[in-house]
Coordinates of C-alpha atoms in Angstrom, one line a residue:
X267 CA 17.2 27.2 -1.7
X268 CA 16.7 26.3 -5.3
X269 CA 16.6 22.7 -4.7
X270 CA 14.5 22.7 -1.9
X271 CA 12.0 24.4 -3.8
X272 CA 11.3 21.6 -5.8
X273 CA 10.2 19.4 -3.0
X274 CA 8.4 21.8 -1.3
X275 CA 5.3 22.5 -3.3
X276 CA 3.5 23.9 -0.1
X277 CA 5.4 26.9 -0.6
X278 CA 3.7 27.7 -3.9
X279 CA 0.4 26.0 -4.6
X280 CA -3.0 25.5 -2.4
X281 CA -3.4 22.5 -4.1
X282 CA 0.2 21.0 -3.8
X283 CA -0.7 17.6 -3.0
X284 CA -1.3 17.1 -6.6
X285 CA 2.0 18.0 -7.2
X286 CA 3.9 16.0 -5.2
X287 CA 4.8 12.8 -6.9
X288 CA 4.8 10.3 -3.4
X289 CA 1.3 11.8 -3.0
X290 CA 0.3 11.6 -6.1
X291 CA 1.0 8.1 -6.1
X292 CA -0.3 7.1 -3.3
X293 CA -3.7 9.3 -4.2
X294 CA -3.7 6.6 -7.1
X295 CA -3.0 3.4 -5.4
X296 CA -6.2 1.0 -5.2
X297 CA -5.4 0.1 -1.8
X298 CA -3.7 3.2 0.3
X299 CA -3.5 3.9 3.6
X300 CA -2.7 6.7 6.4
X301 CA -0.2 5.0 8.5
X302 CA -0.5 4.9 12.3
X303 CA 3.5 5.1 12.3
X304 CA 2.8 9.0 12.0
X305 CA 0.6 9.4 15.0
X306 CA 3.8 8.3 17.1
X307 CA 5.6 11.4 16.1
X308 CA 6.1 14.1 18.0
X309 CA 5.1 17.7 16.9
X310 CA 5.9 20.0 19.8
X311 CA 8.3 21.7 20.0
X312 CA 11.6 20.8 20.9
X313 CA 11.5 17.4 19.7
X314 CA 13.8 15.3 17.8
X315 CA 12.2 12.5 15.9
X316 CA 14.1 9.3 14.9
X317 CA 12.2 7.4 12.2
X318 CA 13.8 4.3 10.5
X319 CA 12.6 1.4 8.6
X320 CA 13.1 -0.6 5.9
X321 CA 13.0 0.8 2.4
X322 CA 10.1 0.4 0.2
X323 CA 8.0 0.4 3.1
X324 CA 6.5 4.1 2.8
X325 CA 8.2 5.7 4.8
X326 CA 9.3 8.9 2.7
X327 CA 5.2 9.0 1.7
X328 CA 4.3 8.8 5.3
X329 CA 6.1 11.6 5.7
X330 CA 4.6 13.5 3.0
X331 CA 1.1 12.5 4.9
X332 CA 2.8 13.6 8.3
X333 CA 3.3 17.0 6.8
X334 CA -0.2 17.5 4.8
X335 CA -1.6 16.6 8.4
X336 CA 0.6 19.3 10.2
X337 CA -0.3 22.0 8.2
X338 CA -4.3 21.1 7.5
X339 CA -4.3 20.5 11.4
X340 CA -2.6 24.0 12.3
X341 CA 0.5 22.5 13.9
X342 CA 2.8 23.8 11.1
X343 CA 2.1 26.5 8.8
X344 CA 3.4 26.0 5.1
X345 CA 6.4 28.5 5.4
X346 CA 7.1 27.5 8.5
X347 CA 7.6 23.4 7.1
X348 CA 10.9 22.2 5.2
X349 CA 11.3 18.9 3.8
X350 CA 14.7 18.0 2.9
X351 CA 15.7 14.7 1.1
X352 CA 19.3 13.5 1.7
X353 CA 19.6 10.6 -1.1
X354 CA 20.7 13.3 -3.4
X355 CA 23.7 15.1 -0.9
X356 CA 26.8 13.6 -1.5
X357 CA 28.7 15.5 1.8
X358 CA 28.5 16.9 5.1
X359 CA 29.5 20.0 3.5
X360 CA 26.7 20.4 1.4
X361 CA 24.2 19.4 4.4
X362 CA 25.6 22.0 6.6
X363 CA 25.5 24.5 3.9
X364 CA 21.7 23.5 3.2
X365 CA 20.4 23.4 7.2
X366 CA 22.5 27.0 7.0
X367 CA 20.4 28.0 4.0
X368 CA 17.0 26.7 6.4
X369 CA 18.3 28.4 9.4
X370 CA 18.9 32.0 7.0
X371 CA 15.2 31.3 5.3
X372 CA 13.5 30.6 9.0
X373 CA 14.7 33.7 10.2
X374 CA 13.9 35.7 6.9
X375 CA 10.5 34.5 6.6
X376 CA 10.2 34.7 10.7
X377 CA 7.7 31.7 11.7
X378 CA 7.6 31.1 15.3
X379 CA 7.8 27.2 14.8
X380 CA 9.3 25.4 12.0
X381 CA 8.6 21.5 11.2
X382 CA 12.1 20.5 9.6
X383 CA 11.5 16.4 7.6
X384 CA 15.1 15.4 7.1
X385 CA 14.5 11.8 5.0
X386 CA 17.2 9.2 4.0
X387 CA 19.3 11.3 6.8
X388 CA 21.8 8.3 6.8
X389 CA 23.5 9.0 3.3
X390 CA 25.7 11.8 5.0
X391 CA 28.5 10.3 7.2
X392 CA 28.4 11.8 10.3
X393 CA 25.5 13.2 9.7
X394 CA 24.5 14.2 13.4
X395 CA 28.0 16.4 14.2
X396 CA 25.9 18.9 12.5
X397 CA 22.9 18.8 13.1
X398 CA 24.1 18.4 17.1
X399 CA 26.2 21.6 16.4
X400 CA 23.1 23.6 15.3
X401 CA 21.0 22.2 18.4
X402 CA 23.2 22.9 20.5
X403 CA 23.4 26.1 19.6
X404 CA 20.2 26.5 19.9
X405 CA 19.2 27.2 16.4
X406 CA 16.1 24.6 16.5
X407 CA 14.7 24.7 20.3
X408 CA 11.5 26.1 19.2
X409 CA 10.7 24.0 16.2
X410 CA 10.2 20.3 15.6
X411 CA 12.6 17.8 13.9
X412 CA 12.0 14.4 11.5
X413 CA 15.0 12.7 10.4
X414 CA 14.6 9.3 9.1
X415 CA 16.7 6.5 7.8
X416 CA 16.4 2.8 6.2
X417 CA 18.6 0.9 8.6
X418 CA 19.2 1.7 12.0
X419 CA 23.2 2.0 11.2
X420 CA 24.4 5.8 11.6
X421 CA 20.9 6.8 13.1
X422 CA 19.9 5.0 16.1
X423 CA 23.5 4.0 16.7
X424 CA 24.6 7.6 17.1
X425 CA 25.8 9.7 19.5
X426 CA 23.1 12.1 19.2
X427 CA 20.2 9.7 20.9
X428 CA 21.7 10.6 24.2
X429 CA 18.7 12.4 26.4
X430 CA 19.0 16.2 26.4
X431 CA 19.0 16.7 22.8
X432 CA 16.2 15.1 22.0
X433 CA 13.8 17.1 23.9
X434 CA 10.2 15.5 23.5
X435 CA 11.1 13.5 20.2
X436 CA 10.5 9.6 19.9
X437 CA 12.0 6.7 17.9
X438 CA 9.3 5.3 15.8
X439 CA 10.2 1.9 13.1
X440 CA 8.1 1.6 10.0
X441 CA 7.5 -1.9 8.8
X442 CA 6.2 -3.5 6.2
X443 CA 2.1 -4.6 7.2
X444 CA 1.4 -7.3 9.7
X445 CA -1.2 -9.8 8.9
X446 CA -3.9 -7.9 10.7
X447 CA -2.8 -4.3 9.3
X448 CA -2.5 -6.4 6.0
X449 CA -6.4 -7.6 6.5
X450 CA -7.6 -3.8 7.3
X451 CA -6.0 -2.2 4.7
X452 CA -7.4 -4.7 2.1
X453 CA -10.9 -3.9 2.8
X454 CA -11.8 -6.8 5.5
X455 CA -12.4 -7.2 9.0
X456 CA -10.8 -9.2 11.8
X457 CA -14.2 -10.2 13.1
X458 CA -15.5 -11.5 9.9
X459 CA -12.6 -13.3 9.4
X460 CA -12.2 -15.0 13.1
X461 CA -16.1 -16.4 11.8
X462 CA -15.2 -17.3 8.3
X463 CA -12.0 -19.9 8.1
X464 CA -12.9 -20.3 4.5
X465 CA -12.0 -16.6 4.1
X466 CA -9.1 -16.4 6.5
X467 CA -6.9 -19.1 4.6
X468 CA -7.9 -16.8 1.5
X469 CA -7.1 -13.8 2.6
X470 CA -3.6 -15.6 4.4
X471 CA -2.3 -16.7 1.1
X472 CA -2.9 -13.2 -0.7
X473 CA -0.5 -12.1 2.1
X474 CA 1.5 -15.0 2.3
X475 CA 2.2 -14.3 -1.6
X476 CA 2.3 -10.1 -1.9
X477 CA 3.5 -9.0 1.8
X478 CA 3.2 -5.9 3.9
X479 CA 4.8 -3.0 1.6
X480 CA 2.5 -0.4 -0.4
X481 CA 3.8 -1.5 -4.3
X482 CA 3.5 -5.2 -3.5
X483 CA 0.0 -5.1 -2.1
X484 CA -0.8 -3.0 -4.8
X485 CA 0.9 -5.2 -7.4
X486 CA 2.8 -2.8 -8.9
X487 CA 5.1 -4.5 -11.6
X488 CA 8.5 -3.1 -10.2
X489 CA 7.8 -4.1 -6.8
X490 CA 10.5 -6.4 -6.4
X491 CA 12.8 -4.7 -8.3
X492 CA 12.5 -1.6 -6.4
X493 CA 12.8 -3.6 -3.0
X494 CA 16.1 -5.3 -4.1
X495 CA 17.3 -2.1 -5.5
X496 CA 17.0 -0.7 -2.0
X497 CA 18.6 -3.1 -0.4
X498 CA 21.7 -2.8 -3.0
X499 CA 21.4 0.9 -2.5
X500 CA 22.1 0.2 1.0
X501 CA 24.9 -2.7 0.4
X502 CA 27.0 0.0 -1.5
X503 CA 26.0 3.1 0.8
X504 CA 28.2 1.3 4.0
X505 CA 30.7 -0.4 1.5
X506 CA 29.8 -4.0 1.7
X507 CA 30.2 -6.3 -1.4
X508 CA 26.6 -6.6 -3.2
X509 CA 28.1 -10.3 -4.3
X510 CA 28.7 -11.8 -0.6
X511 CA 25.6 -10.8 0.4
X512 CA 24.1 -12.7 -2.3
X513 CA 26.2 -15.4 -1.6
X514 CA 25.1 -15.3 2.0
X515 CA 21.7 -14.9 1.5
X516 CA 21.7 -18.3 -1.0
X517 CA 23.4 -20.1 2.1
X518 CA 20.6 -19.3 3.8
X519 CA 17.8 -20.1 1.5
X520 CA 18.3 -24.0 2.3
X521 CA 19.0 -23.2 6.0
X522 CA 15.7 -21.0 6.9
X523 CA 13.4 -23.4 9.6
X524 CA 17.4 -24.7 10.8
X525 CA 19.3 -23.9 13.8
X526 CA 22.5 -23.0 11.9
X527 CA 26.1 -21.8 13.0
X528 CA 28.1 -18.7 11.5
X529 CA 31.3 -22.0 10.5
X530 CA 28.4 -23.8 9.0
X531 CA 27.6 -20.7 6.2
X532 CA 31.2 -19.6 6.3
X533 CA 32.6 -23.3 5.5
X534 CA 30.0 -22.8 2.7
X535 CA 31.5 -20.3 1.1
X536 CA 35.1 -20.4 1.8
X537 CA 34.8 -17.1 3.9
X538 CA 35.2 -16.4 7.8
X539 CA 32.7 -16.8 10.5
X540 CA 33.1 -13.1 11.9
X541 CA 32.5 -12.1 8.0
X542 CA 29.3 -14.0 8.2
X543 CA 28.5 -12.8 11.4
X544 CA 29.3 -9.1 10.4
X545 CA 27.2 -9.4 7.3
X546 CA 24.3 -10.8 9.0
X547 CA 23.6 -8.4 11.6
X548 CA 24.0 -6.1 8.9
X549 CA 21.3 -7.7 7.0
X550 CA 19.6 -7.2 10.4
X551 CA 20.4 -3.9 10.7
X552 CA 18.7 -3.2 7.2
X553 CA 15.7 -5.0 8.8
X554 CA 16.0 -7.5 6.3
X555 CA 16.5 -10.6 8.5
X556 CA 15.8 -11.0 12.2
X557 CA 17.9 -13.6 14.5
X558 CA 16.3 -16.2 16.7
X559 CA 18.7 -16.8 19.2
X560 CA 18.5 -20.1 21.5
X561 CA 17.3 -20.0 24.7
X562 CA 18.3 -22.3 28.1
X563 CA 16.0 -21.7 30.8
X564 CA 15.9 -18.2 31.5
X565 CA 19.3 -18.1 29.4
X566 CA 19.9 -16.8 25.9
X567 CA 22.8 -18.6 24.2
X568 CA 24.1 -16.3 21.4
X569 CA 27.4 -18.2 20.9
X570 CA 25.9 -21.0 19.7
X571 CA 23.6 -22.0 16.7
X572 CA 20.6 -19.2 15.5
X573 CA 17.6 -19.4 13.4
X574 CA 17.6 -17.1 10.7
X575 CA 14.3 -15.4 9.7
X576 CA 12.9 -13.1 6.6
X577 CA 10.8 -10.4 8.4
X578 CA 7.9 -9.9 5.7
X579 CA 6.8 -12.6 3.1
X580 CA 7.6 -10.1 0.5
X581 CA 11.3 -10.0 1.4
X582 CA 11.5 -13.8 1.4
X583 CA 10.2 -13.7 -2.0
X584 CA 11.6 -11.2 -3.7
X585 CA 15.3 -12.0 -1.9
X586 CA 14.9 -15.6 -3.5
X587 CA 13.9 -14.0 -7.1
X588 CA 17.5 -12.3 -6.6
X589 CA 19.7 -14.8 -5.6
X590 CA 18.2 -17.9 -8.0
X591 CA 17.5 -20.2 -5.2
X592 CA 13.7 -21.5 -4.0
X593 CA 12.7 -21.9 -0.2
X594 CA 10.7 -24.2 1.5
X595 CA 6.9 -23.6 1.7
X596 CA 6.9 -24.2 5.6
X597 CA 10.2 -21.8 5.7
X598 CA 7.3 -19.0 5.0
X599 CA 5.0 -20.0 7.8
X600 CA 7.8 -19.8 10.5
X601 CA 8.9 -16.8 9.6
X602 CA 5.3 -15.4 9.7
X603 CA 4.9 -16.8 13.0
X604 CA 8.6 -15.6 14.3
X605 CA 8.5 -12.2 13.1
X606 CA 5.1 -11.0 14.4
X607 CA 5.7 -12.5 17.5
X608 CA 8.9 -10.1 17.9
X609 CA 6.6 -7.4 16.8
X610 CA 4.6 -8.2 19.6
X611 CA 7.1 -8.7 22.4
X612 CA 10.6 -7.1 21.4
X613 CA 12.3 -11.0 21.3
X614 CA 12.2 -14.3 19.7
X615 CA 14.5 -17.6 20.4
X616 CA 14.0 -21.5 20.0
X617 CA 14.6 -24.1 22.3
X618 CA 16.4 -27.3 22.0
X619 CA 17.1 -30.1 24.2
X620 CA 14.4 -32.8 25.1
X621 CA 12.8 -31.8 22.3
X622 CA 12.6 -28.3 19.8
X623 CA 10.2 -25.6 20.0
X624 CA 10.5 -23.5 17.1
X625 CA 9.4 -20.2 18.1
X626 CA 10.0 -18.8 21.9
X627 CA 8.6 -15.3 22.7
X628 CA 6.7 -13.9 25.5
X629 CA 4.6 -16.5 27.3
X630 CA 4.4 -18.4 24.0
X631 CA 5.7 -21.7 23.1
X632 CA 5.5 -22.2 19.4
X633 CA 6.0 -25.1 17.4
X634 CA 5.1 -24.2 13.8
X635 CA 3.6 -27.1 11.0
X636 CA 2.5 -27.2 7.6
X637 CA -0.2 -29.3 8.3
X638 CA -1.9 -30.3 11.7
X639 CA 0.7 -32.4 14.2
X640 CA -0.5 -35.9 14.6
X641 CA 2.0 -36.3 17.5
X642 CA 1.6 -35.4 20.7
X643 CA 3.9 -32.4 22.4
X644 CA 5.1 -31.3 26.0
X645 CA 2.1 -29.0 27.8
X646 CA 2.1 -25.5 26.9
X647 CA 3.3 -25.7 23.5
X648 CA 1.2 -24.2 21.0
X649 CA 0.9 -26.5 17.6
X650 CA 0.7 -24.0 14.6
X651 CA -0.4 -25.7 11.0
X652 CA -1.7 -23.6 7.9
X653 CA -5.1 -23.6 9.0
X654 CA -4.6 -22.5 12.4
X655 CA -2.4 -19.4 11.6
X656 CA -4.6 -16.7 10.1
X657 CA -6.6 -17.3 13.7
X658 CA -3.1 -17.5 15.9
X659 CA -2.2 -14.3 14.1
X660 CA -5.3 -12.2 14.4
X661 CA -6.3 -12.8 18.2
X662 CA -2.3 -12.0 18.8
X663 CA -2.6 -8.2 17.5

């Protein structure tokens, strides 16, 4: 229990928000928020939470909130709340022998209910065979479960999702800030901005140029550094070659507002197609890049070509820092446009035959450019220029 005393300062101190460091650091952040991600989780009893999202995006401080809100609010008593951090376990052994260690404590110190965080839950192969042998058991079915990951390989692709073992738990992704989350949290307000265009466009480009995440908004000087570090942490964590990715990625710098083919990258780069396929759905996986898939009528084509999109300005940017290649201004404004749209309605494709729609999602029609069209297009497509996006985006949340 050594270790675990060092992350859990409730045990010991009143005051022990001080001395957490992802506290402490978010106590001292000019712009810091309570995320609503945390209200989604559920805290009675049995319930096991999924939480996943991408890295840098605050989740392991949300978590640190979730728990200062549990035991201020009387859901979870401080002896009664274990946070465990993963990133540091190098084997299944070791986790089993620490949730042993929780199970001996809970029953020493003999709370009723126990709030158990499990964070970066995905650096342990396998993970879930233990923690599904302990539930199953019936070690847990009074107390409440959070185990969180930063991809959704080896957590929401596992066994242990199947119903019965969850109990009352949900599956809640953390992502970076919308637009409109990006406008609250800044100090504005969507109304004043819907009556000031002036302001809008400002307030756009701020977060057209720092993103959704906590250090970028923030301005922190390892910002980027620590987001590409992640996603390297990652690369190596599920054995995939840090230099491919790049090499991908650089492909795909040039091809970002295209309809492209897997041959077309993998021609490129002298590799093969299912190697570009594997490594982008990976890249998806890690919530890096979403997929726009094209769409027939009512028919999604997924064997032909795909639009490839950055899912937070702050990834665009910080991915083309890495890999030494620029992107196309307008690049940025689609991939606003796609990737709040999929926020809002699970999908997003493109069309193309008559004529191309960029963006397909919902009961939207999308065609997405830098300044206003001068041309006409078919009924019930939606033109989208610089000017008009701050609006588009803030009546669409």
């Amino acid at each position: 229990m050594e270790a675990l005393n060092r992350v859990n300062p409730w045990w010991f101190y009143d005051n022990w928000e001080t001395k957490d460091k992802h506290l402490a650091d978010w106590s001292s952040q000019k712009y810091r928020w309570v995320p609503k991600w945390i209200r989604e989780i559920s805290l009675e009893p049995f319930s096991l939470n999924f939480v996943y999202g991408t890295r840098q995006s605050g989740k392991t401080t949300g978590l640190k909130l979730l728990i200062k809100g549990a035991i201020q609010g009387g859901n979870s008593s401080p002896m009664g709340t274990y946070y465990m951090d993963l990133d540091f376990v190098t084997s299944l052994a070791e986790f089993r022998r620490i949730l042993e260690g929780v199970i001996k404590e809970r029953e020493r110190r003999r709370e009723k209910r126990n709030l158990l965080v499990i964070d970066e839950v995905t650096s342990i192969d396998d993970w879930w065979k233990v923690l599904k042998f302990f539930i199953d058991r019936g070690e847990f079915k009074d107390d409440v479960i959070v185990v969180s990951g930063s991809s959704t390989i080896g957590l929401v692709k596992t066994p242990e999702r199947s119903p019965g073992r969850r109990g009352k738990g949900k599956e809640v992704k953390v992502l970076p800030l919308s637009f409109p989350e990006f406008v609250e949290v800044t100090g504005s307000k969507k109304e004043d901005l819907l009556y000031d265009s002036a302001k809008a466009q400002a307030t756009f480009e701020e977060y057209k140029a720092k993103g959704g995440f906590p250090k970028s908004i923030n301005e922190n000087r390892d910002a980027r550094e620590a987001l590409i570090d992640g996603v390297l942490s990652e690369i190596y964590k599920h054995g995939r070659s840090p230099r491919l990715v790049q090499d991908i990625l650089y492909s795909l710098m040039g091809k970002i507002t295209s309809a492209l083919s897997y041959n077309s990258v993998a021609s490129e780069l002298g590799i093969s197609h299912n190697t570009v396929r594997e490594y982008l759905e990976f890249l998806s996986d890690l919530l890096v890049v979403g997929i726009a898939y094209l769409k027939e009528g009512e028919r999604v084509v997924t064997r032909r070509e795909k639009k490839v999109f950055f899912r937070d300005p702050f990834i665009l940017h910080s991915i083309s820092e890495w890999v030494g290649r620029e992107f196309d201004e307008s690049a940025l404004l689609e991939n606003i446009i796609q990737e709040h749209l999929f926020r809002k309605f699970g999908e997003v494709y493109f069309l193309k035959d008559s004529y191309e729609v960029d963006v397909v999602s919902g009961d939207y029609r999308v065609e997405v450019k830098g300044r206003r069209a001068h041309r006409g297009y078919p009924r019930g497509v939606t033109i989208i220029s610089e000017e008009d996006a701050p609006s588009f985006l803030l009546r669409l949340s």
